[in-house]
mmCIF file with all atom_site columns, C-alpha atoms and ligand atoms in Angstrom:
data_model
loop_
_atom_site.group_PDB
_atom_site.id
_atom_site.type_symbol
_atom_site.label_atom_id
_atom_site.label_alt_id
_atom_site.label_comp_id
_atom_site.label_asym_id
_atom_site.label_entity_id
_atom_site.label_seq_id
_atom_site.pdbx_PDB_ins_code
_atom_site.Cartn_x
_atom_site.Cartn_y
_atom_site.Cartn_z
_atom_site.occupancy
_atom_site.B_iso_or_equiv
_atom_site.pdbx_formal_charge
_atom_site.auth_seq_id
_atom_site.auth_comp_id
_atom_site.auth_asym_id
_atom_site.auth_atom_id
_atom_site.pdbx_PDB_model_num
ATOM   1   C  CA  . MET A 1 1   ? -31.376 -5.073  -3.691  1.00 0.00 ? 1   MET A CA  1
ATOM   2   C  CA  . SER A 1 2   ? -30.391 -7.898  -5.820  1.00 0.00 ? 2   SER A CA  1
ATOM   3   C  CA  . GLY A 1 3   ? -28.131 -8.320  -9.080  1.00 0.00 ? 3   GLY A CA  1
ATOM   4   C  CA  . GLU A 1 4   ? -25.245 -6.996  -7.136  1.00 0.00 ? 4   GLU A CA  1
ATOM   5   C  CA  . HIS A 1 5   ? -21.882 -8.448  -8.061  1.00 0.00 ? 5   HIS A CA  1
ATOM   6   C  CA  . ILE A 1 6   ? -19.712 -10.159 -5.114  1.00 0.00 ? 6   ILE A CA  1
ATOM   7   C  CA  . LEU A 1 7   ? -16.313 -11.142 -5.844  1.00 0.00 ? 7   LEU A CA  1
ATOM   8   C  CA  . VAL A 1 8   ? -15.296 -14.055 -3.477  1.00 0.00 ? 8   VAL A CA  1
ATOM   9   C  CA  . VAL A 1 9   ? -11.632 -14.587 -2.858  1.00 0.00 ? 9   VAL A CA  1
ATOM   10  C  CA  . GLU A 1 10  ? -11.089 -17.730 -1.029  1.00 0.00 ? 10  GLU A CA  1
ATOM   11  C  CA  . ASP A 1 11  ? -8.617  -20.779 -1.738  1.00 0.00 ? 11  ASP A CA  1
ATOM   12  C  CA  . GLU A 1 12  ? -10.550 -23.406 0.105   1.00 0.00 ? 12  GLU A CA  1
ATOM   13  C  CA  . ARG A 1 13  ? -12.642 -24.824 -2.894  1.00 0.00 ? 13  ARG A CA  1
ATOM   14  C  CA  . ASP A 1 14  ? -15.477 -26.214 -0.944  1.00 0.00 ? 14  ASP A CA  1
ATOM   15  C  CA  . LEU A 1 15  ? -16.205 -23.072 1.042   1.00 0.00 ? 15  LEU A CA  1
ATOM   16  C  CA  . CYS A 1 16  ? -15.778 -20.935 -2.180  1.00 0.00 ? 16  CYS A CA  1
ATOM   17  C  CA  . GLU A 1 17  ? -18.408 -23.153 -3.857  1.00 0.00 ? 17  GLU A CA  1
ATOM   18  C  CA  . VAL A 1 18  ? -20.728 -23.051 -0.718  1.00 0.00 ? 18  VAL A CA  1
ATOM   19  C  CA  . LEU A 1 19  ? -20.471 -19.078 -0.729  1.00 0.00 ? 19  LEU A CA  1
ATOM   20  C  CA  . ALA A 1 20  ? -21.075 -18.827 -4.595  1.00 0.00 ? 20  ALA A CA  1
ATOM   21  C  CA  . TYR A 1 21  ? -23.973 -21.118 -4.531  1.00 0.00 ? 21  TYR A CA  1
ATOM   22  C  CA  . ASN A 1 22  ? -25.763 -19.376 -1.626  1.00 0.00 ? 22  ASN A CA  1
ATOM   23  C  CA  . LEU A 1 23  ? -25.023 -15.878 -2.835  1.00 0.00 ? 23  LEU A CA  1
ATOM   24  C  CA  . ARG A 1 24  ? -26.251 -16.950 -6.284  1.00 0.00 ? 24  ARG A CA  1
ATOM   25  C  CA  . ARG A 1 25  ? -29.420 -18.092 -4.653  1.00 0.00 ? 25  ARG A CA  1
ATOM   26  C  CA  . GLU A 1 26  ? -29.912 -14.615 -3.094  1.00 0.00 ? 26  GLU A CA  1
ATOM   27  C  CA  . HIS A 1 27  ? -29.660 -13.284 -6.612  1.00 0.00 ? 27  HIS A CA  1
ATOM   28  C  CA  . PHE A 1 28  ? -26.250 -11.870 -6.501  1.00 0.00 ? 28  PHE A CA  1
ATOM   29  C  CA  . GLN A 1 29  ? -23.920 -12.047 -9.405  1.00 0.00 ? 29  GLN A CA  1
ATOM   30  C  CA  . VAL A 1 30  ? -20.872 -14.035 -8.017  1.00 0.00 ? 30  VAL A CA  1
ATOM   31  C  CA  . SER A 1 31  ? -17.345 -14.301 -9.561  1.00 0.00 ? 31  SER A CA  1
ATOM   32  C  CA  . THR A 1 32  ? -14.775 -16.238 -7.604  1.00 0.00 ? 32  THR A CA  1
ATOM   33  C  CA  . ALA A 1 33  ? -10.871 -16.367 -7.415  1.00 0.00 ? 33  ALA A CA  1
ATOM   34  C  CA  . ARG A 1 34  ? -8.729  -18.903 -5.612  1.00 0.00 ? 34  ARG A CA  1
ATOM   35  C  CA  . THR A 1 35  ? -5.610  -17.010 -5.318  1.00 0.00 ? 35  THR A CA  1
ATOM   36  C  CA  . GLY A 1 36  ? -4.554  -13.486 -4.244  1.00 0.00 ? 36  GLY A CA  1
ATOM   37  C  CA  . ARG A 1 37  ? -3.420  -12.467 -7.559  1.00 0.00 ? 37  ARG A CA  1
ATOM   38  C  CA  . ASP A 1 38  ? -6.374  -13.669 -9.464  1.00 0.00 ? 38  ASP A CA  1
ATOM   39  C  CA  . GLY A 1 39  ? -8.467  -11.983 -6.626  1.00 0.00 ? 39  GLY A CA  1
ATOM   40  C  CA  . LEU A 1 40  ? -6.797  -8.640  -7.267  1.00 0.00 ? 40  LEU A CA  1
ATOM   41  C  CA  . GLU A 1 41  ? -7.196  -9.105  -11.133 1.00 0.00 ? 41  GLU A CA  1
ATOM   42  C  CA  . ALA A 1 42  ? -10.680 -9.671  -10.791 1.00 0.00 ? 42  ALA A CA  1
ATOM   43  C  CA  . ALA A 1 43  ? -11.425 -6.825  -8.607  1.00 0.00 ? 43  ALA A CA  1
ATOM   44  C  CA  . ARG A 1 44  ? -9.686  -4.595  -11.062 1.00 0.00 ? 44  ARG A CA  1
ATOM   45  C  CA  . SER A 1 45  ? -11.421 -6.090  -14.094 1.00 0.00 ? 45  SER A CA  1
ATOM   46  C  CA  . GLY A 1 46  ? -14.897 -6.768  -12.821 1.00 0.00 ? 46  GLY A CA  1
ATOM   47  C  CA  . LYS A 1 47  ? -15.262 -3.867  -10.555 1.00 0.00 ? 47  LYS A CA  1
ATOM   48  C  CA  . PRO A 1 48  ? -17.671 -5.976  -7.843  1.00 0.00 ? 48  PRO A CA  1
ATOM   49  C  CA  . ASP A 1 49  ? -19.899 -4.273  -5.718  1.00 0.00 ? 49  ASP A CA  1
ATOM   50  C  CA  . LEU A 1 50  ? -18.488 -5.812  -2.586  1.00 0.00 ? 50  LEU A CA  1
ATOM   51  C  CA  . ILE A 1 51  ? -15.619 -8.334  -1.915  1.00 0.00 ? 51  ILE A CA  1
ATOM   52  C  CA  . LEU A 1 52  ? -15.575 -11.198 0.233   1.00 0.00 ? 52  LEU A CA  1
ATOM   53  C  CA  . LEU A 1 53  ? -11.819 -11.519 1.118   1.00 0.00 ? 53  LEU A CA  1
ATOM   54  C  CA  . ASP A 1 54  ? -10.072 -14.577 2.813   1.00 0.00 ? 54  ASP A CA  1
ATOM   55  C  CA  . LEU A 1 55  ? -7.070  -13.486 4.981   1.00 0.00 ? 55  LEU A CA  1
ATOM   56  C  CA  . MET A 1 56  ? -4.933  -16.522 4.400   1.00 0.00 ? 56  MET A CA  1
ATOM   57  C  CA  . LEU A 1 57  ? -4.405  -17.102 0.660   1.00 0.00 ? 57  LEU A CA  1
ATOM   58  C  CA  . PRO A 1 58  ? -1.413  -19.011 -0.853  1.00 0.00 ? 58  PRO A CA  1
ATOM   59  C  CA  . ASP A 1 59  ? 0.164   -15.931 -2.726  1.00 0.00 ? 59  ASP A CA  1
ATOM   60  C  CA  . LEU A 1 60  ? -0.928  -12.402 -1.695  1.00 0.00 ? 60  LEU A CA  1
ATOM   61  C  CA  . ASP A 1 61  ? -2.589  -12.514 1.472   1.00 0.00 ? 61  ASP A CA  1
ATOM   62  C  CA  . GLY A 1 62  ? -5.874  -10.782 2.293   1.00 0.00 ? 62  GLY A CA  1
ATOM   63  C  CA  . LEU A 1 63  ? -4.244  -7.786  3.968   1.00 0.00 ? 63  LEU A CA  1
ATOM   64  C  CA  . GLU A 1 64  ? -2.069  -6.983  1.128   1.00 0.00 ? 64  GLU A CA  1
ATOM   65  C  CA  . ILE A 1 65  ? -4.855  -7.360  -1.500  1.00 0.00 ? 65  ILE A CA  1
ATOM   66  C  CA  . CYS A 1 66  ? -6.992  -4.946  0.794   1.00 0.00 ? 66  CYS A CA  1
ATOM   67  C  CA  . ARG A 1 67  ? -4.128  -2.498  1.123   1.00 0.00 ? 67  ARG A CA  1
ATOM   68  C  CA  . LEU A 1 68  ? -3.789  -2.588  -2.859  1.00 0.00 ? 68  LEU A CA  1
ATOM   69  C  CA  . VAL A 1 69  ? -7.608  -2.308  -3.452  1.00 0.00 ? 69  VAL A CA  1
ATOM   70  C  CA  . ARG A 1 70  ? -7.518  1.004   -1.110  1.00 0.00 ? 70  ARG A CA  1
ATOM   71  C  CA  . GLN A 1 71  ? -4.600  2.428   -3.266  1.00 0.00 ? 71  GLN A CA  1
ATOM   72  C  CA  . GLU A 1 72  ? -6.367  2.257   -6.621  1.00 0.00 ? 72  GLU A CA  1
ATOM   73  C  CA  . PRO A 1 73  ? -8.787  5.052   -6.999  1.00 0.00 ? 73  PRO A CA  1
ATOM   74  C  CA  . ARG A 1 74  ? -11.147 3.268   -9.515  1.00 0.00 ? 74  ARG A CA  1
ATOM   75  C  CA  . ILE A 1 75  ? -11.908 0.338   -7.069  1.00 0.00 ? 75  ILE A CA  1
ATOM   76  C  CA  . SER A 1 76  ? -10.611 2.077   -3.700  1.00 0.00 ? 76  SER A CA  1
ATOM   77  C  CA  . ALA A 1 77  ? -14.172 2.470   -2.371  1.00 0.00 ? 77  ALA A CA  1
ATOM   78  C  CA  . THR A 1 78  ? -15.381 -1.125  -2.788  1.00 0.00 ? 78  THR A CA  1
ATOM   79  C  CA  . PRO A 1 79  ? -16.506 -2.607  0.334   1.00 0.00 ? 79  PRO A CA  1
ATOM   80  C  CA  . ILE A 1 80  ? -14.605 -5.528  1.678   1.00 0.00 ? 80  ILE A CA  1
ATOM   81  C  CA  . ILE A 1 81  ? -15.491 -8.049  4.216   1.00 0.00 ? 81  ILE A CA  1
ATOM   82  C  CA  . MET A 1 82  ? -12.636 -9.968  5.423   1.00 0.00 ? 82  MET A CA  1
ATOM   83  C  CA  . LEU A 1 83  ? -12.909 -13.520 6.246   1.00 0.00 ? 83  LEU A CA  1
ATOM   84  C  CA  . THR A 1 84  ? -10.523 -14.448 9.149   1.00 0.00 ? 84  THR A CA  1
ATOM   85  C  CA  . ALA A 1 85  ? -9.604  -17.964 10.010  1.00 0.00 ? 85  ALA A CA  1
ATOM   86  C  CA  . LYS A 1 86  ? -10.240 -19.537 13.394  1.00 0.00 ? 86  LYS A CA  1
ATOM   87  C  CA  . GLY A 1 87  ? -8.079  -18.183 16.109  1.00 0.00 ? 87  GLY A CA  1
ATOM   88  C  CA  . GLU A 1 88  ? -6.749  -15.386 14.220  1.00 0.00 ? 88  GLU A CA  1
ATOM   89  C  CA  . GLU A 1 89  ? -7.652  -12.189 16.189  1.00 0.00 ? 89  GLU A CA  1
ATOM   90  C  CA  . THR A 1 90  ? -9.483  -9.403  14.254  1.00 0.00 ? 90  THR A CA  1
ATOM   91  C  CA  . ASP A 1 91  ? -6.872  -7.094  16.011  1.00 0.00 ? 91  ASP A CA  1
ATOM   92  C  CA  . ILE A 1 92  ? -4.346  -8.433  13.536  1.00 0.00 ? 92  ILE A CA  1
ATOM   93  C  CA  . VAL A 1 93  ? -6.196  -7.099  10.749  1.00 0.00 ? 93  VAL A CA  1
ATOM   94  C  CA  . VAL A 1 94  ? -7.148  -3.891  12.463  1.00 0.00 ? 94  VAL A CA  1
ATOM   95  C  CA  . GLY A 1 95  ? -3.515  -3.446  13.509  1.00 0.00 ? 95  GLY A CA  1
ATOM   96  C  CA  . PHE A 1 96  ? -2.253  -3.607  10.024  1.00 0.00 ? 96  PHE A CA  1
ATOM   97  C  CA  . GLY A 1 97  ? -4.871  -0.524  9.294   1.00 0.00 ? 97  GLY A CA  1
ATOM   98  C  CA  . VAL A 1 98  ? -5.846  -1.932  5.778   1.00 0.00 ? 98  VAL A CA  1
ATOM   99  C  CA  . GLY A 1 99  ? -9.548  -0.938  6.159   1.00 0.00 ? 99  GLY A CA  1
ATOM   100 C  CA  . ALA A 1 100 ? -11.877 -3.682  5.749   1.00 0.00 ? 100 ALA A CA  1
ATOM   101 C  CA  . ASP A 1 101 ? -15.478 -2.778  6.165   1.00 0.00 ? 101 ASP A CA  1
ATOM   102 C  CA  . ASP A 1 102 ? -16.234 -5.961  8.255   1.00 0.00 ? 102 ASP A CA  1
ATOM   103 C  CA  . TYR A 1 103 ? -14.741 -8.873  9.764   1.00 0.00 ? 103 TYR A CA  1
ATOM   104 C  CA  . VAL A 1 104 ? -16.304 -12.382 9.791   1.00 0.00 ? 104 VAL A CA  1
ATOM   105 C  CA  . PRO A 1 105 ? -14.328 -15.049 11.994  1.00 0.00 ? 105 PRO A CA  1
ATOM   106 C  CA  . LYS A 1 106 ? -14.646 -18.666 10.550  1.00 0.00 ? 106 LYS A CA  1
ATOM   107 C  CA  . PRO A 1 107 ? -16.244 -20.790 11.151  1.00 0.00 ? 107 PRO A CA  1
ATOM   108 C  CA  . PHE A 1 108 ? -19.298 -18.524 10.426  1.00 0.00 ? 108 PHE A CA  1
ATOM   109 C  CA  . SER A 1 109 ? -22.846 -19.789 9.180   1.00 0.00 ? 109 SER A CA  1
ATOM   110 C  CA  . VAL A 1 110 ? -23.405 -18.703 5.539   1.00 0.00 ? 110 VAL A CA  1
ATOM   111 C  CA  . LYS A 1 111 ? -26.833 -17.087 6.597   1.00 0.00 ? 111 LYS A CA  1
ATOM   112 C  CA  . GLU A 1 112 ? -25.029 -14.958 9.036   1.00 0.00 ? 112 GLU A CA  1
ATOM   113 C  CA  . LEU A 1 113 ? -22.488 -14.144 6.284   1.00 0.00 ? 113 LEU A CA  1
ATOM   114 C  CA  . ILE A 1 114 ? -25.049 -13.059 3.697   1.00 0.00 ? 114 ILE A CA  1
ATOM   115 C  CA  . ALA A 1 115 ? -26.944 -10.968 6.109   1.00 0.00 ? 115 ALA A CA  1
ATOM   116 C  CA  . ARG A 1 116 ? -23.720 -9.004  6.525   1.00 0.00 ? 116 ARG A CA  1
ATOM   117 C  CA  . VAL A 1 117 ? -23.063 -8.928  3.012   1.00 0.00 ? 117 VAL A CA  1
ATOM   118 C  CA  . LYS A 1 118 ? -26.375 -7.293  2.626   1.00 0.00 ? 118 LYS A CA  1
ATOM   119 C  CA  . ALA A 1 119 ? -26.149 -4.837  5.609   1.00 0.00 ? 119 ALA A CA  1
ATOM   120 C  CA  . VAL A 1 120 ? -22.841 -3.660  4.173   1.00 0.00 ? 120 VAL A CA  1
ATOM   121 C  CA  . LEU A 1 121 ? -24.310 -2.991  0.807   1.00 0.00 ? 121 LEU A CA  1
ATOM   122 C  CA  . ARG A 1 122 ? -27.144 -1.252  2.202   1.00 0.00 ? 122 ARG A CA  1
ATOM   123 C  CA  . ARG A 1 123 ? -25.084 1.077   4.070   1.00 0.00 ? 123 ARG A CA  1
ATOM   124 C  CA  . GLY A 1 124 ? -23.317 2.043   0.890   1.00 0.00 ? 124 GLY A CA  1
ATOM   125 C  CA  . SER A 1 125 ? -26.542 2.522   -1.103  1.00 0.00 ? 125 SER A CA  1
ATOM   126 C  CA  . SER A 1 126 ? -28.442 4.446   1.653   1.00 0.00 ? 126 SER A CA  1
ATOM   127 C  CA  . GLN A 1 127 ? -25.183 6.736   1.839   1.00 0.00 ? 127 GLN A CA  1
ATOM   128 C  CA  . ALA A 1 128 ? -25.468 7.496   -1.872  1.00 0.00 ? 128 ALA A CA  1
ATOM   129 C  CA  . ASP A 1 129 ? -29.216 8.353   -1.625  1.00 0.00 ? 129 ASP A CA  1
ATOM   130 C  CA  . GLU A 1 130 ? -29.093 10.371  1.624   1.00 0.00 ? 130 GLU A CA  1
ATOM   131 C  CA  . ALA A 1 131 ? -29.027 14.395  1.283   1.00 0.00 ? 131 ALA A CA  1
ATOM   132 C  CA  . PRO A 1 132 ? -25.819 15.581  1.865   1.00 0.00 ? 132 PRO A CA  1
ATOM   133 C  CA  . GLN A 1 133 ? -25.000 15.891  5.646   1.00 0.00 ? 133 GLN A CA  1
ATOM   134 C  CA  . ARG A 1 134 ? -23.320 18.657  7.283   1.00 0.00 ? 134 ARG A CA  1
ATOM   135 C  CA  . PRO A 1 135 ? -19.596 18.759  8.111   1.00 0.00 ? 135 PRO A CA  1
ATOM   136 C  CA  . VAL A 1 136 ? -19.043 18.710  11.809  1.00 0.00 ? 136 VAL A CA  1
ATOM   137 C  CA  . ARG A 1 137 ? -15.817 20.435  13.381  1.00 0.00 ? 137 ARG A CA  1
ATOM   138 C  CA  . ARG A 1 138 ? -14.977 19.289  16.936  1.00 0.00 ? 138 ARG A CA  1
ATOM   139 C  CA  . GLY A 1 139 ? -11.696 20.719  18.194  1.00 0.00 ? 139 GLY A CA  1
ATOM   140 C  CA  . ALA A 1 140 ? -8.956  19.604  15.941  1.00 0.00 ? 140 ALA A CA  1
ATOM   141 C  CA  . ILE A 1 141 ? -11.217 16.968  14.134  1.00 0.00 ? 141 ILE A CA  1
ATOM   142 C  CA  . GLU A 1 142 ? -12.988 18.107  11.001  1.00 0.00 ? 142 GLU A CA  1
ATOM   143 C  CA  . ILE A 1 143 ? -15.267 15.549  9.345   1.00 0.00 ? 143 ILE A CA  1
ATOM   144 C  CA  . ASP A 1 144 ? -17.134 16.341  5.921   1.00 0.00 ? 144 ASP A CA  1
ATOM   145 C  CA  . PRO A 1 145 ? -19.462 13.699  4.806   1.00 0.00 ? 145 PRO A CA  1
ATOM   146 C  CA  . ALA A 1 146 ? -20.103 14.865  1.545   1.00 0.00 ? 146 ALA A CA  1
ATOM   147 C  CA  . ARG A 1 147 ? -16.437 14.617  0.690   1.00 0.00 ? 147 ARG A CA  1
ATOM   148 C  CA  . HIS A 1 148 ? -16.042 11.507  2.802   1.00 0.00 ? 148 HIS A CA  1
ATOM   149 C  CA  . GLU A 1 149 ? -13.173 13.441  4.340   1.00 0.00 ? 149 GLU A CA  1
ATOM   150 C  CA  . VAL A 1 150 ? -11.637 13.518  7.913   1.00 0.00 ? 150 VAL A CA  1
ATOM   151 C  CA  . ARG A 1 151 ? -8.886  15.928  8.964   1.00 0.00 ? 151 ARG A CA  1
ATOM   152 C  CA  . VAL A 1 152 ? -6.840  15.658  12.174  1.00 0.00 ? 152 VAL A CA  1
ATOM   153 C  CA  . GLU A 1 153 ? -5.097  18.693  13.177  1.00 0.00 ? 153 GLU A CA  1
ATOM   154 C  CA  . GLY A 1 154 ? -5.575  19.776  9.460   1.00 0.00 ? 154 GLY A CA  1
ATOM   155 C  CA  . GLU A 1 155 ? -4.134  16.509  8.018   1.00 0.00 ? 155 GLU A CA  1
ATOM   156 C  CA  . PRO A 1 156 ? -6.383  14.199  5.852   1.00 0.00 ? 156 PRO A CA  1
ATOM   157 C  CA  . VAL A 1 157 ? -6.605  10.692  7.389   1.00 0.00 ? 157 VAL A CA  1
ATOM   158 C  CA  . GLU A 1 158 ? -8.230  7.756   5.609   1.00 0.00 ? 158 GLU A CA  1
ATOM   159 C  CA  . PHE A 1 159 ? -11.430 6.194   7.311   1.00 0.00 ? 159 PHE A CA  1
ATOM   160 C  CA  . THR A 1 160 ? -13.083 3.096   6.239   1.00 0.00 ? 160 THR A CA  1
ATOM   161 C  CA  . ALA A 1 161 ? -16.729 3.518   5.139   1.00 0.00 ? 161 ALA A CA  1
ATOM   162 C  CA  . THR A 1 162 ? -17.759 1.915   8.433   1.00 0.00 ? 162 THR A CA  1
ATOM   163 C  CA  . GLU A 1 163 ? -15.342 3.776   10.797  1.00 0.00 ? 163 GLU A CA  1
ATOM   164 C  CA  . PHE A 1 164 ? -16.347 7.013   9.126   1.00 0.00 ? 164 PHE A CA  1
ATOM   165 C  CA  . ARG A 1 165 ? -20.097 6.512   9.942   1.00 0.00 ? 165 ARG A CA  1
ATOM   166 C  CA  . LEU A 1 166 ? -19.164 5.577   13.472  1.00 0.00 ? 166 LEU A CA  1
ATOM   167 C  CA  . LEU A 1 167 ? -17.104 8.494   13.847  1.00 0.00 ? 167 LEU A CA  1
ATOM   168 C  CA  . TYR A 1 168 ? -19.553 10.994  12.203  1.00 0.00 ? 168 TYR A CA  1
ATOM   169 C  CA  . PHE A 1 169 ? -22.400 9.588   14.257  1.00 0.00 ? 169 PHE A CA  1
ATOM   170 C  CA  . LEU A 1 170 ? -20.657 10.050  17.650  1.00 0.00 ? 170 LEU A CA  1
ATOM   171 C  CA  . ALA A 1 171 ? -19.134 13.512  16.768  1.00 0.00 ? 171 ALA A CA  1
ATOM   172 C  CA  . SER A 1 172 ? -22.572 14.818  15.482  1.00 0.00 ? 172 SER A CA  1
ATOM   173 C  CA  . ARG A 1 173 ? -23.765 13.947  19.153  1.00 0.00 ? 173 ARG A CA  1
ATOM   174 C  CA  . PRO A 1 174 ? -21.124 14.825  21.476  1.00 0.00 ? 174 PRO A CA  1
ATOM   175 C  CA  . GLY A 1 175 ? -21.695 13.954  25.240  1.00 0.00 ? 175 GLY A CA  1
ATOM   176 C  CA  . GLN A 1 176 ? -24.236 11.432  24.478  1.00 0.00 ? 176 GLN A CA  1
ATOM   177 C  CA  . VAL A 1 177 ? -23.574 7.887   25.348  1.00 0.00 ? 177 VAL A CA  1
ATOM   178 C  CA  . TYR A 1 178 ? -24.500 5.087   23.019  1.00 0.00 ? 178 TYR A CA  1
ATOM   179 C  CA  . GLU A 1 179 ? -24.550 1.565   23.814  1.00 0.00 ? 179 GLU A CA  1
ATOM   180 C  CA  . ARG A 1 180 ? -22.806 -1.045  21.363  1.00 0.00 ? 180 ARG A CA  1
ATOM   181 C  CA  . ASP A 1 181 ? -26.056 -2.503  20.235  1.00 0.00 ? 181 ASP A CA  1
ATOM   182 C  CA  . THR A 1 182 ? -27.372 0.970   19.599  1.00 0.00 ? 182 THR A CA  1
ATOM   183 C  CA  . LEU A 1 183 ? -24.494 1.748   17.516  1.00 0.00 ? 183 LEU A CA  1
ATOM   184 C  CA  . LEU A 1 184 ? -24.699 -1.480  15.755  1.00 0.00 ? 184 LEU A CA  1
ATOM   185 C  CA  . ARG A 1 185 ? -28.467 -0.892  14.697  1.00 0.00 ? 185 ARG A CA  1
ATOM   186 C  CA  . ARG A 1 186 ? -28.122 3.004   14.136  1.00 0.00 ? 186 ARG A CA  1
ATOM   187 C  CA  . VAL A 1 187 ? -24.848 2.939   12.399  1.00 0.00 ? 187 VAL A CA  1
ATOM   188 C  CA  . LEU A 1 188 ? -24.225 -0.482  10.832  1.00 0.00 ? 188 LEU A CA  1
ATOM   189 C  CA  . GLY A 1 189 ? -27.887 -1.157  9.908   1.00 0.00 ? 189 GLY A CA  1
ATOM   190 C  CA  . THR A 1 190 ? -30.574 -3.262  11.431  1.00 0.00 ? 190 THR A CA  1
ATOM   191 C  CA  . GLU A 1 191 ? -29.505 -6.489  9.837   1.00 0.00 ? 191 GLU A CA  1
ATOM   192 C  CA  . ALA A 1 192 ? -25.922 -6.185  11.311  1.00 0.00 ? 192 ALA A CA  1
ATOM   193 C  CA  . ILE A 1 193 ? -25.370 -9.273  13.499  1.00 0.00 ? 193 ILE A CA  1
ATOM   194 C  CA  . ARG A 1 194 ? -25.016 -7.998  16.814  1.00 0.00 ? 194 ARG A CA  1
ATOM   195 C  CA  . VAL A 1 195 ? -21.496 -8.927  17.783  1.00 0.00 ? 195 VAL A CA  1
ATOM   196 C  CA  . ALA A 1 196 ? -20.649 -6.263  20.391  1.00 0.00 ? 196 ALA A CA  1
ATOM   197 C  CA  . ARG A 1 197 ? -17.063 -7.160  19.918  1.00 0.00 ? 197 ARG A CA  1
ATOM   198 C  CA  . ASN A 1 198 ? -17.136 -5.809  16.263  1.00 0.00 ? 198 ASN A CA  1
ATOM   199 C  CA  . ILE A 1 199 ? -18.005 -2.254  17.474  1.00 0.00 ? 199 ILE A CA  1
ATOM   200 C  CA  . ASP A 1 200 ? -14.963 -2.541  19.759  1.00 0.00 ? 200 ASP A CA  1
ATOM   201 C  CA  . VAL A 1 201 ? -12.482 -3.316  16.929  1.00 0.00 ? 201 VAL A CA  1
ATOM   202 C  CA  . HIS A 1 202 ? -13.830 -0.413  14.750  1.00 0.00 ? 202 HIS A CA  1
ATOM   203 C  CA  . ILE A 1 203 ? -13.238 1.989   17.649  1.00 0.00 ? 203 ILE A CA  1
ATOM   204 C  CA  . ARG A 1 204 ? -10.066 0.820   18.449  1.00 0.00 ? 204 ARG A CA  1
ATOM   205 C  CA  . SER A 1 205 ? -9.213  1.378   14.790  1.00 0.00 ? 205 SER A CA  1
ATOM   206 C  CA  . ILE A 1 206 ? -10.802 4.819   14.723  1.00 0.00 ? 206 ILE A CA  1
ATOM   207 C  CA  . ARG A 1 207 ? -8.785  5.816   18.072  1.00 0.00 ? 207 ARG A CA  1
ATOM   208 C  CA  . LYS A 1 208 ? -5.480  4.553   16.330  1.00 0.00 ? 208 LYS A CA  1
ATOM   209 C  CA  . LYS A 1 209 ? -6.095  6.979   13.498  1.00 0.00 ? 209 LYS A CA  1
ATOM   210 C  CA  . LEU A 1 210 ? -6.836  9.826   15.566  1.00 0.00 ? 210 LEU A CA  1
ATOM   211 C  CA  . GLY A 1 211 ? -3.624  9.725   16.967  1.00 0.00 ? 211 GLY A CA  1
ATOM   212 C  CA  . GLU A 1 212 ? -3.058  12.282  19.608  1.00 0.00 ? 212 GLU A CA  1
ATOM   213 C  CA  . GLN A 1 213 ? -6.701  13.369  19.428  1.00 0.00 ? 213 GLN A CA  1
ATOM   214 C  CA  . ARG A 1 214 ? -7.812  9.731   20.277  1.00 0.00 ? 214 ARG A CA  1
ATOM   215 C  CA  . ASN A 1 215 ? -9.229  10.575  23.678  1.00 0.00 ? 215 ASN A CA  1
ATOM   216 C  CA  . VAL A 1 216 ? -12.205 12.373  22.103  1.00 0.00 ? 216 VAL A CA  1
ATOM   217 C  CA  . VAL A 1 217 ? -13.837 8.769   21.563  1.00 0.00 ? 217 VAL A CA  1
ATOM   218 C  CA  . GLU A 1 218 ? -14.555 7.858   25.123  1.00 0.00 ? 218 GLU A CA  1
ATOM   219 C  CA  . THR A 1 219 ? -15.482 4.491   26.802  1.00 0.00 ? 219 THR A CA  1
ATOM   220 C  CA  . VAL A 1 220 ? -18.161 4.809   29.234  1.00 0.00 ? 220 VAL A CA  1
ATOM   221 C  CA  . ARG A 1 221 ? -17.540 1.646   31.453  1.00 0.00 ? 221 ARG A CA  1
ATOM   222 C  CA  . GLY A 1 222 ? -20.045 -0.811  31.232  1.00 0.00 ? 222 GLY A CA  1
ATOM   223 C  CA  . VAL A 1 223 ? -22.402 1.181   28.787  1.00 0.00 ? 223 VAL A CA  1
ATOM   224 C  CA  . GLY A 1 224 ? -20.518 1.989   25.579  1.00 0.00 ? 224 GLY A CA  1
ATOM   225 C  CA  . TYR A 1 225 ? -18.850 5.058   23.821  1.00 0.00 ? 225 TYR A CA  1
ATOM   226 C  CA  . ARG A 1 226 ? -19.451 8.820   23.567  1.00 0.00 ? 226 ARG A CA  1
ATOM   227 C  CA  . PHE A 1 227 ? -17.606 11.562  21.807  1.00 0.00 ? 227 PHE A CA  1
ATOM   228 C  CA  . SER A 1 228 ? -16.025 13.973  24.567  1.00 0.00 ? 228 SER A CA  1
ATOM   229 C  CA  . ASP A 1 229 ? -17.951 17.315  24.771  1.00 0.00 ? 229 ASP A CA  1
ATOM   230 C  CA  . ALA A 1 230 ? -15.097 18.661  26.989  1.00 0.00 ? 230 ALA A CA  1
ATOM   231 C  CA  . GLY A 1 231 ? -14.616 21.238  24.675  1.00 0.00 ? 231 GLY A CA  1
ATOM   232 C  CA  . PRO A 1 232 ? -12.267 21.862  21.641  1.00 0.00 ? 232 PRO A CA  1
ATOM   233 C  CA  . THR A 1 233 ? -8.558  20.731  22.006  1.00 0.00 ? 233 THR A CA  1
ATOM   234 C  CA  . SER A 1 234 ? -7.731  23.436  19.906  1.00 0.00 ? 234 SER A CA  1
ATOM   235 C  CA  . SER A 1 235 ? -9.020  26.450  17.526  1.00 0.00 ? 235 SER A CA  1
HETATM 236 CA CA1 . CA  B 2 .   ? -7.521  -19.513 3.075   1.00 0.00 ? 301 CA  B CA1 1
#
């Protein structure tokens, strides 16, 4: 689980150094960039295993970088953890639909951040090791894990790795209600920090992408979420 290459894109010098120091102590290879353009260039040339991306940067902001990374086939699958400044709502990030795999609000503890890094990396590697999972079709929604593909009413829709796992997990078990904590543990890995709000953020983004099919992901008030078993909405 060590030796993976982490790219840190952060303009605050002290924070950048603290992150690099602590990640190296955990045996990660670390490269750093202090501007958006350098960060994007480092992502292209270094092909990191994960990017820690500050939202507010002096030139290209984190949203733009995230969008550009997702558009380039060679690096589009790189997990991204977005560092959002104090007071900035994660909703803003989700609203732009740029596809970060996780969001960590500042101020954060370095220990917590490293736990998130490991959780996101492990998710990626366990996905690669798992036997191919079966495609699921629910009404107008088709999910094919082998191809990492979701079609809504026949049209392909892009989901981040995290959103994909959540949607596939719920859709594979229609009618069953899962608490936020359970979803975090089962879908996002045991080391995921249990911030229930994060699940809500991902669910909101999933619903937005499902468009008119959004109601298949149901909120069970005071409990959690489930995928509707009300029967197909078409087909
Ligand atoms: Ca900043």
